[in-house]
CSV table of C-alpha atoms in Angstrom, one decimal:
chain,number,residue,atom,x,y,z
A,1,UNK,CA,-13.2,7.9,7.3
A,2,UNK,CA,-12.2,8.8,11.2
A,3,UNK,CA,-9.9,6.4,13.2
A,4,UNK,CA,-10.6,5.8,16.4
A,5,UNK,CA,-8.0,6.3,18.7
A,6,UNK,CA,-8.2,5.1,22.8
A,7,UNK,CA,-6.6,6.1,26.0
A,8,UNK,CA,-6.0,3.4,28.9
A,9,UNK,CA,-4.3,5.8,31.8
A,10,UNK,CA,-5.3,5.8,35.6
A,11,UNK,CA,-4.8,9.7,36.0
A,12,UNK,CA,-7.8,10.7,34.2
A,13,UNK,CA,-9.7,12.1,37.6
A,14,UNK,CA,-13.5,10.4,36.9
A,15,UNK,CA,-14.3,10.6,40.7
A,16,UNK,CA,-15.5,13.9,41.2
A,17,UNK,CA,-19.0,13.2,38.6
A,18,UNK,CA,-20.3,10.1,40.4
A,19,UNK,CA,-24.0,11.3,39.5
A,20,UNK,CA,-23.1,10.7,35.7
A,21,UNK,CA,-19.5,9.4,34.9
A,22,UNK,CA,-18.7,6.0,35.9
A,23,UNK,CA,-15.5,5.6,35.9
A,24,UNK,CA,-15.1,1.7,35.2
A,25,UNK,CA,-17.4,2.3,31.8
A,26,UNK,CA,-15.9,3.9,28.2
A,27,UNK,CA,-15.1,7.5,28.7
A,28,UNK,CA,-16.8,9.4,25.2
A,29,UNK,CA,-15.4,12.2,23.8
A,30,UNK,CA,-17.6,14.4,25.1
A,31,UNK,CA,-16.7,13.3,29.0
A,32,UNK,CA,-13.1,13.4,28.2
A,33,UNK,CA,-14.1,17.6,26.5
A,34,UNK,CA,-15.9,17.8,30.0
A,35,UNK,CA,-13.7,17.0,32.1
A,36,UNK,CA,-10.8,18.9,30.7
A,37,UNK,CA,-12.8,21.7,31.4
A,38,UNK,CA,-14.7,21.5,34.8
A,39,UNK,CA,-11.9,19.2,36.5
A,40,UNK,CA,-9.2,21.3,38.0
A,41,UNK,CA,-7.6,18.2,40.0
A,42,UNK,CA,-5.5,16.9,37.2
A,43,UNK,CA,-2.4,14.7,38.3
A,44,UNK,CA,-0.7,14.5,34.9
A,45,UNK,CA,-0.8,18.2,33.5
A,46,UNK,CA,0.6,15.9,30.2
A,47,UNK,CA,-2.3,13.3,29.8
A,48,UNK,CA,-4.9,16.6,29.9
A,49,UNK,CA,-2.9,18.5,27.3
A,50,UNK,CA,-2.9,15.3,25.1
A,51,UNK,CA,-6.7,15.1,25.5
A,52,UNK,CA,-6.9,18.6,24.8
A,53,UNK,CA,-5.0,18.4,21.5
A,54,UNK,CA,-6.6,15.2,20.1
A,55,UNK,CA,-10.5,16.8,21.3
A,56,UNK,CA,-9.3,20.1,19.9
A,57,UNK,CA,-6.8,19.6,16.5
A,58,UNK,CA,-7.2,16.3,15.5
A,59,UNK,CA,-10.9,16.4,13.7
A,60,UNK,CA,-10.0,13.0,11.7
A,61,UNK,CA,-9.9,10.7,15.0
A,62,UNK,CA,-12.7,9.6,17.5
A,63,UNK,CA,-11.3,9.5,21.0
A,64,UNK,CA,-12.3,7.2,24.1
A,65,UNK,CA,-10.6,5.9,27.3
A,66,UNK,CA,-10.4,3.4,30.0
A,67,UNK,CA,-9.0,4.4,33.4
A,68,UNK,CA,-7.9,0.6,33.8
A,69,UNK,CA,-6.4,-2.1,30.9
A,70,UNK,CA,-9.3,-4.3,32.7
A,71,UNK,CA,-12.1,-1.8,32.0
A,72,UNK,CA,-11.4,-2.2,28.9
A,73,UNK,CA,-10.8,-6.1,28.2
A,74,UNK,CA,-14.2,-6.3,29.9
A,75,UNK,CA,-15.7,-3.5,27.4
A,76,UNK,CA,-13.9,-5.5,24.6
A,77,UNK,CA,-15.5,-9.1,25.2
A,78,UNK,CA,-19.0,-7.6,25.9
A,79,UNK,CA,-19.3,-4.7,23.0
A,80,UNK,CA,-18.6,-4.6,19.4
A,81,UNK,CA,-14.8,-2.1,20.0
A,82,UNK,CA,-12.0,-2.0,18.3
A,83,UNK,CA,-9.9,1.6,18.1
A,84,UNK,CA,-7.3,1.6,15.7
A,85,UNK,CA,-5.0,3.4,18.0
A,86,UNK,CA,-4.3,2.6,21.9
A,87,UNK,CA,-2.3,5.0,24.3
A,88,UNK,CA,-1.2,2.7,27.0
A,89,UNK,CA,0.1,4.2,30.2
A,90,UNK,CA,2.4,2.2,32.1
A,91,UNK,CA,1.9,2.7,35.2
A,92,UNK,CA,-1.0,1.1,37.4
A,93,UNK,CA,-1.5,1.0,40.8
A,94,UNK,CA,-3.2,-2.4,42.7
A,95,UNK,CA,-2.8,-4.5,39.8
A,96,UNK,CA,-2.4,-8.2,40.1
A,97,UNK,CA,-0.6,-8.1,36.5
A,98,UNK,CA,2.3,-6.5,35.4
A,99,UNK,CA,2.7,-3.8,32.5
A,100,UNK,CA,4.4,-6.0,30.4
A,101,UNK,CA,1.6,-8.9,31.0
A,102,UNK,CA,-0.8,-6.2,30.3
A,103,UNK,CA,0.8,-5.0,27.7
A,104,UNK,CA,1.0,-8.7,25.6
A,105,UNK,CA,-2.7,-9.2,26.7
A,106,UNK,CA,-3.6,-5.8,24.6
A,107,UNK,CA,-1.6,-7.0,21.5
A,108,UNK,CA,-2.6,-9.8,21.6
A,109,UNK,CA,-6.2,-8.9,21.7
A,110,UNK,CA,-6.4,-6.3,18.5
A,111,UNK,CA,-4.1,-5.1,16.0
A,112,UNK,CA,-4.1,-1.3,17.0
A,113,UNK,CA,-1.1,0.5,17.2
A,114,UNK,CA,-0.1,0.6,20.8
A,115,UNK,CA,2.0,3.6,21.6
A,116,UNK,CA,3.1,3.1,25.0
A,117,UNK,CA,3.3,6.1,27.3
A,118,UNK,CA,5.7,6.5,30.2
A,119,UNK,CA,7.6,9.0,31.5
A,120,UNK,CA,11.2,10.0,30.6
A,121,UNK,CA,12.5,8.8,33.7
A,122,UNK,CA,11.1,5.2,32.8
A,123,UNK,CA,12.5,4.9,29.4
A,124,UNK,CA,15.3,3.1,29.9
A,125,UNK,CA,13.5,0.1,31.0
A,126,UNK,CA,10.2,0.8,29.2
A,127,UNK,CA,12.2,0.4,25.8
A,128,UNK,CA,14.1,-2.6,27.4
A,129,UNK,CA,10.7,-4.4,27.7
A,130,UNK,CA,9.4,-3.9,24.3
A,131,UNK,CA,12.4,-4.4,22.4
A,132,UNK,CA,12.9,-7.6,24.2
A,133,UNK,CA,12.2,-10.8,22.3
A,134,UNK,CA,9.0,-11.6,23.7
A,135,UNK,CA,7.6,-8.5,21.9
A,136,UNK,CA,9.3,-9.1,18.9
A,137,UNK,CA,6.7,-10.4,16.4
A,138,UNK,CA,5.0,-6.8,17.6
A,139,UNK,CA,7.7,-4.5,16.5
A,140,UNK,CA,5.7,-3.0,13.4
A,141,UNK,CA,2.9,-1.4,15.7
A,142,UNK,CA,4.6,-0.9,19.0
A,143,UNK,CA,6.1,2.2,20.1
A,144,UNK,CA,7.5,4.4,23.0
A,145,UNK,CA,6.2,7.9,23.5
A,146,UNK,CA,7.2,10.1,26.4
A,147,UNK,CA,4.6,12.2,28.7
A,148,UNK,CA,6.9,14.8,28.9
A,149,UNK,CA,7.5,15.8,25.2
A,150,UNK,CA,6.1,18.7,23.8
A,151,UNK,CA,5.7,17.6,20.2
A,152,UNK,CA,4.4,14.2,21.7
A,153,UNK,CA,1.3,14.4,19.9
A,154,UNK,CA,2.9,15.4,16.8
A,155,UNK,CA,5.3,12.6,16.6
A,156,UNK,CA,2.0,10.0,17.6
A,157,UNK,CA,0.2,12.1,14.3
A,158,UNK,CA,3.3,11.6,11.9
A,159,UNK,CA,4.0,7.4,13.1
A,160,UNK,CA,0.2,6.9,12.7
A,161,UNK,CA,-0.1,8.4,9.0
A,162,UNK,CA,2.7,6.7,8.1
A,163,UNK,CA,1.6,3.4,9.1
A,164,UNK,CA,-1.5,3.6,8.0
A,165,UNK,CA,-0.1,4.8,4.1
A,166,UNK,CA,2.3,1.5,4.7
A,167,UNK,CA,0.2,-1.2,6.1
A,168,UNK,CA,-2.3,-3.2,5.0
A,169,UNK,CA,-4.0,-4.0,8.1
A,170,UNK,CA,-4.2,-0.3,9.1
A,171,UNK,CA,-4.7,0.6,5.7
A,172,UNK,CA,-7.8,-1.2,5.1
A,173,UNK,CA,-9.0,-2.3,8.8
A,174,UNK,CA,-11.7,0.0,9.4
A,175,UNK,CA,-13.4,-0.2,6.3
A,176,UNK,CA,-13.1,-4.3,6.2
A,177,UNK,CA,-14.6,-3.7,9.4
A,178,UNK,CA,-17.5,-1.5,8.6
A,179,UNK,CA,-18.1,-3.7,5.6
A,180,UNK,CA,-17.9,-7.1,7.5
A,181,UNK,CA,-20.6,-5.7,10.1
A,182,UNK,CA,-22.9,-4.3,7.5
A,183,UNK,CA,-22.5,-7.9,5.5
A,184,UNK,CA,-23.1,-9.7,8.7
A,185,UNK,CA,-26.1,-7.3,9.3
A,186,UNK,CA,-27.4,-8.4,5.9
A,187,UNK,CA,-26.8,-12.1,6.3
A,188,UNK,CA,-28.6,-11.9,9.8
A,189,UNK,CA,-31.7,-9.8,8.5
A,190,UNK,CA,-32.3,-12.9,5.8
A,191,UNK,CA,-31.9,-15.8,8.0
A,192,UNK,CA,-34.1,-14.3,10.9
A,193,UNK,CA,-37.1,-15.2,8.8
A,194,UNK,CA,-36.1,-19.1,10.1
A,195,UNK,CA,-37.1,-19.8,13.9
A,196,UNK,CA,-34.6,-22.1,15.0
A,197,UNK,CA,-36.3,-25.2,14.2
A,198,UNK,CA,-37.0,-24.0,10.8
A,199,UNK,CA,-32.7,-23.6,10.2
A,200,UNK,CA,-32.0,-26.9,11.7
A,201,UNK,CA,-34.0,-28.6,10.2
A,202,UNK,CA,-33.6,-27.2,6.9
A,203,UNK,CA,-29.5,-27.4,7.3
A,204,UNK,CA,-29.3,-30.2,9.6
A,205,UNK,CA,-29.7,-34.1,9.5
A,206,UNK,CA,-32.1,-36.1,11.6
A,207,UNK,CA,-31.4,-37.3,14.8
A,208,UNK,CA,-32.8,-38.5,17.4
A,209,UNK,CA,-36.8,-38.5,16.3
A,210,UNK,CA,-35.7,-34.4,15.4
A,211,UNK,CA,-32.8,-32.5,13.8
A,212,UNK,CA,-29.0,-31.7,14.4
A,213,UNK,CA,-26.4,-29.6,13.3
A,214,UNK,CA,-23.1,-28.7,14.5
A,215,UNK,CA,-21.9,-25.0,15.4
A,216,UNK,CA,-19.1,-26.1,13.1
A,217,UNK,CA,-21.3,-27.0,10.2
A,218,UNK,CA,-23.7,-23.6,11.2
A,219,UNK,CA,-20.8,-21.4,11.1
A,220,UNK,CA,-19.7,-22.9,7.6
A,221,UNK,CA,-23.3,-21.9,5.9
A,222,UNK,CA,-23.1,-18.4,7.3
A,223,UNK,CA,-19.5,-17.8,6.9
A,224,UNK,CA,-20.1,-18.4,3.0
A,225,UNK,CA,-23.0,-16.5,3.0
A,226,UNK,CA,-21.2,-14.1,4.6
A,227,UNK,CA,-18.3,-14.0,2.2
A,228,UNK,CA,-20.5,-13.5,-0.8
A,229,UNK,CA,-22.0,-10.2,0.9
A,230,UNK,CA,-18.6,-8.9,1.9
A,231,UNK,CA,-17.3,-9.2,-1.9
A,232,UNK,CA,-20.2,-7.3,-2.9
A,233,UNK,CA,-19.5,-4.2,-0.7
A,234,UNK,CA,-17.4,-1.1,-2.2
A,235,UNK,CA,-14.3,-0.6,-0.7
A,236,UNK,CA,-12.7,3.2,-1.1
A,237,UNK,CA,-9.9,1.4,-3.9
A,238,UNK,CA,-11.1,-0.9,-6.6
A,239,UNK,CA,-7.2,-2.2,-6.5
A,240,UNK,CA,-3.7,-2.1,-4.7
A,241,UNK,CA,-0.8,-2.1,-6.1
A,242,UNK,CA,3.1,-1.8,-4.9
A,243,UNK,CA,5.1,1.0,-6.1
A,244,UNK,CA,8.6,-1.2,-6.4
A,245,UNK,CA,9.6,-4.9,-5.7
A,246,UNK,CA,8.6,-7.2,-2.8
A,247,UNK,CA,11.8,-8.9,-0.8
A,248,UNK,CA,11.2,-12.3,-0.5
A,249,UNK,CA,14.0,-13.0,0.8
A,250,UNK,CA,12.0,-13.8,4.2
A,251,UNK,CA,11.7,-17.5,3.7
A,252,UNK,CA,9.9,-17.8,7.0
A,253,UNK,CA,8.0,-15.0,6.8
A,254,UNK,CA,6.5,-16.3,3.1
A,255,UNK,CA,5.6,-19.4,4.3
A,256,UNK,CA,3.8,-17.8,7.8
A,257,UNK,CA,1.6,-15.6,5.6
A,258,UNK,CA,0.5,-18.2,3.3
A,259,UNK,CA,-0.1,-20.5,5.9
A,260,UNK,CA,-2.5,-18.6,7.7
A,261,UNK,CA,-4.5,-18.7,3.8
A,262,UNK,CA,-3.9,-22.1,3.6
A,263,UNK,CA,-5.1,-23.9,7.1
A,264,UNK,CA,-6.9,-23.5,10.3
A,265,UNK,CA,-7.1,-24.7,13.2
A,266,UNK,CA,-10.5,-26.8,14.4
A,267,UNK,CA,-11.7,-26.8,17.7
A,268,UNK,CA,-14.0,-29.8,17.8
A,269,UNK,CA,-13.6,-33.6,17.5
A,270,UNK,CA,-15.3,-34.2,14.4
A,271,UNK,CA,-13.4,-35.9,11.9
A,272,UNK,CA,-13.3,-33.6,8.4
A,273,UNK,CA,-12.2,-33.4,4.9
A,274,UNK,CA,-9.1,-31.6,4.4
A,275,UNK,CA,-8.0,-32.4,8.1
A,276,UNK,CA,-4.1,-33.0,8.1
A,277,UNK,CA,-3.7,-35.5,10.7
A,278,UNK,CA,-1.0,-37.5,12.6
A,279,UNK,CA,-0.6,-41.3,14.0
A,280,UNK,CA,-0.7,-41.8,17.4
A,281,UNK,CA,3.4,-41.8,18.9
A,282,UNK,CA,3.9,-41.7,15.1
A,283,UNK,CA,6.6,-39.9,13.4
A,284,UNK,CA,6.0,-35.6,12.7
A,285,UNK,CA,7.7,-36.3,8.9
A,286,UNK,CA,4.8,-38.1,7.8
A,287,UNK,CA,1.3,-37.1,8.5
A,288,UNK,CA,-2.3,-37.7,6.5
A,289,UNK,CA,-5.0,-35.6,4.8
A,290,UNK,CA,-8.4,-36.8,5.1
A,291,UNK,CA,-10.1,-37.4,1.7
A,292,UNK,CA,-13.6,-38.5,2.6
A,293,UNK,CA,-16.3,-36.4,2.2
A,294,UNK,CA,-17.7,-34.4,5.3
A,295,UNK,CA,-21.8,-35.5,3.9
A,296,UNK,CA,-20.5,-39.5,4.4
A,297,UNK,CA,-17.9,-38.8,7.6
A,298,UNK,CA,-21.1,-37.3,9.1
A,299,UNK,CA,-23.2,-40.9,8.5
A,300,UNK,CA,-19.9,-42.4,8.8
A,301,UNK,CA,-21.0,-46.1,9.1
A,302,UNK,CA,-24.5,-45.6,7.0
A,303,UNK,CA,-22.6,-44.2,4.2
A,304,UNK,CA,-19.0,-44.9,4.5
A,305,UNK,CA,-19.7,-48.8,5.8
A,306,UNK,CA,-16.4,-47.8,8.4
A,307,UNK,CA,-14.4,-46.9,5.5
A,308,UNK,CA,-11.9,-43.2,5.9
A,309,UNK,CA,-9.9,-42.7,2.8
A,310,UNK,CA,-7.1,-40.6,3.1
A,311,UNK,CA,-3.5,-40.0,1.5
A,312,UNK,CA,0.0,-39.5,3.4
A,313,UNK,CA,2.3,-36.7,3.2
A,314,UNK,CA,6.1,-36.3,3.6
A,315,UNK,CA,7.7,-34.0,5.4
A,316,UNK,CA,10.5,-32.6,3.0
A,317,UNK,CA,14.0,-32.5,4.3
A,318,UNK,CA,17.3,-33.9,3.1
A,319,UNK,CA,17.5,-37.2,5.3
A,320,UNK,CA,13.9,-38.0,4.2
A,321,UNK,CA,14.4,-41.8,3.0
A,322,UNK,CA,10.8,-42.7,2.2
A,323,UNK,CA,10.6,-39.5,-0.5
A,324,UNK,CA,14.0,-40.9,-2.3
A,325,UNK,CA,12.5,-44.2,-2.6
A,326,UNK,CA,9.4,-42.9,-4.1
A,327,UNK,CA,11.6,-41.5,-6.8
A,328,UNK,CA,14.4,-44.4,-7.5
A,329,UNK,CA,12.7,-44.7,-10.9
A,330,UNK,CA,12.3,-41.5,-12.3
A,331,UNK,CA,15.0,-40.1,-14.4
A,332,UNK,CA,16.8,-37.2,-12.4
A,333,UNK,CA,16.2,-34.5,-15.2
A,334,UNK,CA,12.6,-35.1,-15.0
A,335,UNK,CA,13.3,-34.4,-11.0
A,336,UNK,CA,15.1,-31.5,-11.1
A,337,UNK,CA,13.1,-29.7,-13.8
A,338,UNK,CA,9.6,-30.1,-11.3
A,339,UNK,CA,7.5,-26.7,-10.8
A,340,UNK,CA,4.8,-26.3,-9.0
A,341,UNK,CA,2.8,-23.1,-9.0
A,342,UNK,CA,-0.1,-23.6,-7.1
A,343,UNK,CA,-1.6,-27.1,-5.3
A,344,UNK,CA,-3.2,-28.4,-8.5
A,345,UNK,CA,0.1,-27.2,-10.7
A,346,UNK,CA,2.5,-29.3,-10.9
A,347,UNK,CA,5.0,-30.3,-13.4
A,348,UNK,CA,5.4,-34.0,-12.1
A,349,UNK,CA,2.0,-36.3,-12.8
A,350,UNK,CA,0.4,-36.2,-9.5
A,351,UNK,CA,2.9,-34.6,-7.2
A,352,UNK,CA,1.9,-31.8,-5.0
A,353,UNK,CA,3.4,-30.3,-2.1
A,354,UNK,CA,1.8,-28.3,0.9
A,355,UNK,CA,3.7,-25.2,1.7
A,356,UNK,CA,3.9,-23.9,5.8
A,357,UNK,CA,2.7,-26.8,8.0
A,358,UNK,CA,3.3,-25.5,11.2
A,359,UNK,CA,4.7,-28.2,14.1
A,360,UNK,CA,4.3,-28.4,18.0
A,361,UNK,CA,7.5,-26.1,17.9
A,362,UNK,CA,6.5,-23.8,16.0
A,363,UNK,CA,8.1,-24.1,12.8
A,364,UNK,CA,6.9,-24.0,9.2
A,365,UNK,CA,7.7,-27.2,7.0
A,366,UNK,CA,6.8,-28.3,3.7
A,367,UNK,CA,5.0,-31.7,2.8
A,368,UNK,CA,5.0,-33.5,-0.3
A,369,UNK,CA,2.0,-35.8,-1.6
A,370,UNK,CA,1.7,-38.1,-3.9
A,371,UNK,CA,-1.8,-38.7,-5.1
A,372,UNK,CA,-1.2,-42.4,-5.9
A,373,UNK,CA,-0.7,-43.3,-2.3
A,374,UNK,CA,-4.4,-43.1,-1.2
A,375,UNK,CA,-5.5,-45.4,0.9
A,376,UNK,CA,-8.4,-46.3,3.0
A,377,UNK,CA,-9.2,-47.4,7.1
A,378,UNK,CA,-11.7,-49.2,8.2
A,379,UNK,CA,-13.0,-48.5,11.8
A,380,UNK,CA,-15.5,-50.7,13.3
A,381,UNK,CA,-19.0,-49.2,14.7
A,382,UNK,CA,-17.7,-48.3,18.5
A,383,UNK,CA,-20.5,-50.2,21.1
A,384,UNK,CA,-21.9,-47.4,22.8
A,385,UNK,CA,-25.6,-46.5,23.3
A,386,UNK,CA,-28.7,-47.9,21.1
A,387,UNK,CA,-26.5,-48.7,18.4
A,388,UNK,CA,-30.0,-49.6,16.2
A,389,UNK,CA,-30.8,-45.5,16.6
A,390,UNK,CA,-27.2,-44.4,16.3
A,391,UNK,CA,-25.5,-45.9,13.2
A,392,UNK,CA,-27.7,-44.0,11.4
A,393,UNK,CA,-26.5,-40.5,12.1
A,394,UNK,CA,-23.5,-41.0,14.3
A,395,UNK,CA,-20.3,-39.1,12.8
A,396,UNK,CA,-16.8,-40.1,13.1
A,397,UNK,CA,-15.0,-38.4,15.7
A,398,UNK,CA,-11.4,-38.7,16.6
A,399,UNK,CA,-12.3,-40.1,19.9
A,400,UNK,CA,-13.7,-43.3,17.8
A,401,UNK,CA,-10.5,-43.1,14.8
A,402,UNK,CA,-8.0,-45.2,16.8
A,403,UNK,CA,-4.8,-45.2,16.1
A,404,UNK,CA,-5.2,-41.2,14.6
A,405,UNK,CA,-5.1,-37.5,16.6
A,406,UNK,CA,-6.9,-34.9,15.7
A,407,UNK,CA,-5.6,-33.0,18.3
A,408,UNK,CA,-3.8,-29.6,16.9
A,409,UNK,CA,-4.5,-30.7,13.6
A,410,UNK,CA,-4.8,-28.4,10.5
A,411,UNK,CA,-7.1,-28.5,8.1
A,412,UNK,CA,-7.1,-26.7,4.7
A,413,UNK,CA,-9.2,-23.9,4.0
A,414,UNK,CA,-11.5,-23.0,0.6
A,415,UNK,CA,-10.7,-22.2,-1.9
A,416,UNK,CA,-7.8,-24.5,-2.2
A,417,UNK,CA,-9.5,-27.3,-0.6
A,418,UNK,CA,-11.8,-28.5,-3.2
A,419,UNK,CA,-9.8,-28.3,-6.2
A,420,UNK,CA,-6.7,-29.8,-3.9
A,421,UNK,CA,-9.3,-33.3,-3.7
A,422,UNK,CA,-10.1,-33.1,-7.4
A,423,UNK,CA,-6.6,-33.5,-8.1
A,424,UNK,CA,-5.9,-36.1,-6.0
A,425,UNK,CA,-9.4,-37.9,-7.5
A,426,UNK,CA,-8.0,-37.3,-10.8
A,427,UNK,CA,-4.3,-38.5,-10.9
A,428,UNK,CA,-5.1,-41.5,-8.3
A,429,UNK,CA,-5.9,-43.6,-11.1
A,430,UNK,CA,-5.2,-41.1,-14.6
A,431,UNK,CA,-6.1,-40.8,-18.0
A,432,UNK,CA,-4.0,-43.4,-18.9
A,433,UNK,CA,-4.5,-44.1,-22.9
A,434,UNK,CA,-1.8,-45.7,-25.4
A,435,UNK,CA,0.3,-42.9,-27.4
A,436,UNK,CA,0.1,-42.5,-30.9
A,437,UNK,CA,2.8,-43.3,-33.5
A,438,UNK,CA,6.1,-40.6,-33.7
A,439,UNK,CA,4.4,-39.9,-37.1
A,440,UNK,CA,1.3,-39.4,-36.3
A,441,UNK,CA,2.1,-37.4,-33.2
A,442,UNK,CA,4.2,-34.9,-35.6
A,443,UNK,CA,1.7,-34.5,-38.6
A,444,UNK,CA,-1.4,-33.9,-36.0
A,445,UNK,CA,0.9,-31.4,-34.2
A,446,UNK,CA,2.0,-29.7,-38.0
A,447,UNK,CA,-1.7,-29.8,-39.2
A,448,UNK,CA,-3.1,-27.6,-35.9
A,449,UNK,CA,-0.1,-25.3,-36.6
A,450,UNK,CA,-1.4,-24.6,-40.2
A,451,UNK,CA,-5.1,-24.5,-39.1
A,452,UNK,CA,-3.7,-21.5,-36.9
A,453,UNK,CA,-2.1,-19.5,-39.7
């Protein structure tokens, strides 16, 4: 599979072609081959010799370019592009942003290595720049490569195989991406049988005298669909596996990764199950997952009569009072001997904790739940509107759930979602049955032994 690779530089001379080269569009390979060859006005004898080598040695990569790191933002939000390797020059004349702001804007925009390329001259502060703290959750595929080295190219060959043999994203990028596109493709092709009135209504609820959905609740039934096709695509390895042992030693690092699995991050003002909520001016150590079911928060007062169940969640920290009151009854060893593998694994009866919930500053804390804390709000039906039409189909927003923000709030993400609620469903009220006799507990347990011999 080829890798695309990009050039963003201002010294690639586009302005002598003006018939058939625009120089604010994507340069192709085959301009960039022309113009190495017909164009004698080159400013940067470097940047044509890189060109050159790529066009000429490099038959695994497709190159491109931009004259301008605008050109190509604007090419980025309007085309389906994403190289897997950027050259970024440093330099610009007449912009209104500076390299560095540039810069962030690129990494933050795709996960392509970015080699930076500058001359020798600018080193110094080049390196200062991206080195610097604000660059620092970019280290692993941001790097410094000068015009003026000879082996340039080589050195950009050698750092490019060797992240792409060590990281997953490079690793597998392109062909997650050719696979997502053709399962989107596939997804599309079925569901452009259905006009647009034929998907809402089949998917939405009535409203109105017609039909509704959300683009929430749209991109949920594709995005499933979706899945299903990726899973179904081959990918180039059946399995990965690592070669020694992982250090987890990166407690913050651990709990970053996994909570990008476990949450997201809505955008609307829909109130949903699996949204981790707080009070209004209440206190960050305790927030609350919403248990009620999206089907009954979308009828909210037809189905749910007003009613939001939910459960609270403790922040875990050592001058936490509410958790060591929770536990004043429970024996210590039974405490200290707790395990918990996944969500729905736990060694204590009902205990769970959420791993990674990330605060306003930015930090990653764990919450414990106990699932016989649920409890349930009532909101009255707000007066707004024909309330006769309305109470019918009118979902509860956070605008309408006084006293509760949804604003920045989390919510968990399949598949730990539904089994999380099933949990919670079952050990809010238990099994609870009377135990048999010592005897009888032994001499059942003796018998199954012998049935196994």
């Amino acid at each position: 599979m080829k890798h695309s690779i990009c050039i963003i530089d201002d010294a690639i001379p586009t302005t002598g072609f003006p018939e058939f080269i625009d120089g604010t569009k994507r340069l192709d390979q085959s301009i960039l081959k022309y113009l190495t060859i017909n164009e004698p006005d080159w400013d940067e004898e470097a940047l044509k010799n890189l060109i050159i080598e790529i066009n000429d040695n490099q038959s695994d990569w497709t190159l491109s370019a931009f004259t301008n790191p605008q050109f190509y933002f604007s090419h980025y939000e309007n085309e389906i592009f994403s190289p897997d390797i950027i050259i970024f020059d440093w330099e610009y004349g007449g912009s209104t942003d500076s390299s560095e702001e540039l810069l962030m804007k690129l990494l933050e925009k795709t996960y392509a290595i970015v080699n930076v390329y500058t001359h020798a001259d600018n080193e110094g502060q080049v390196t200062a720049i991206i080195e610097s703290d604000s660059f620092e959750s970019y280290v692993n595929r941001l790097r410094l490569i000068k015009k003026d080295e000879d082996d340039s190219v080589a050195k950009l060959v050698d750092y490019t195989l060797e992240r792409f043999n060590s990281n997953f994203s490079f690793r597998y990028g392109q062909e997650l991406k050719n696979n997502a596109l053709s399962a989107l493709d596939e997804v599309l092709i079925q569901i452009s049988k259905l006009s647009i009135d034929d998907f809402v209504g089949i998917f939405g609820y009535r409203k109105s005298g017609g039909f509704s959905i959300s683009t929430n609740d749209l991109t949920a039934i594709i995005s499933e669909k979706f899945k299903h096709e990726l899973l179904s695509k081959k990918f180039s390895k059946s399995e990965e596996k690592t070669t020694g042992q992982v250090d987890f030693n990166d407690e913050d690092l651990v709990r970053k990764i996994w909570a990008y699995r476990l949450y997201y991050c809505p955008q609307d003002n829909i109130v949903r199950k699996g949204d981790i909520i707080s009070r209004v001016n209440g206190d960050d150590d305790e927030r609350y997952l919403v248990l009620s079911s999206d089907c009954h928060l979308n009828m909210f007062w037809k189905k749910n009569f007003g009613y939001v169940s939910m459960v609270p969640i403790y922040k875990l920290s050592a001058s936490s009072i509410k958790i060591k009151e929770k536990f004043s009854a429970v024996k210590s060893a039974h405490l200290n001997s707790l395990k918990i593998s996944s969500l729905t694994n736990s060694s204590l009866e009902g205990v769970t904790i959420l791993p990674g919930i990330k605060d306003a500053q930015g930090n990653f804390d764990d919450y414990l739940l106990n699932s016989k804390e649920v409890f349930t709000v009532r909101r009255k039906l707000p007066n707004i509107g024909n309330i006769e039409q309305k109470k019918y189909v009118l979902p509860l927003s956070y605008s309408n759930f006084k006293g509760y923000m949804g604003k920045d709030r989390l919510k968990i993400s399949e598949p730990f979602l539904s089994p999380l609620i099933q949990f919670i469903v079952d050990n809010f009220t238990g099994y609870g049955c009377p135990d048999f006799p010592e005897y009888l507990t032994k001499n059942l347990k003796d018998k199954f032994n012998e049935s196994r011999k």
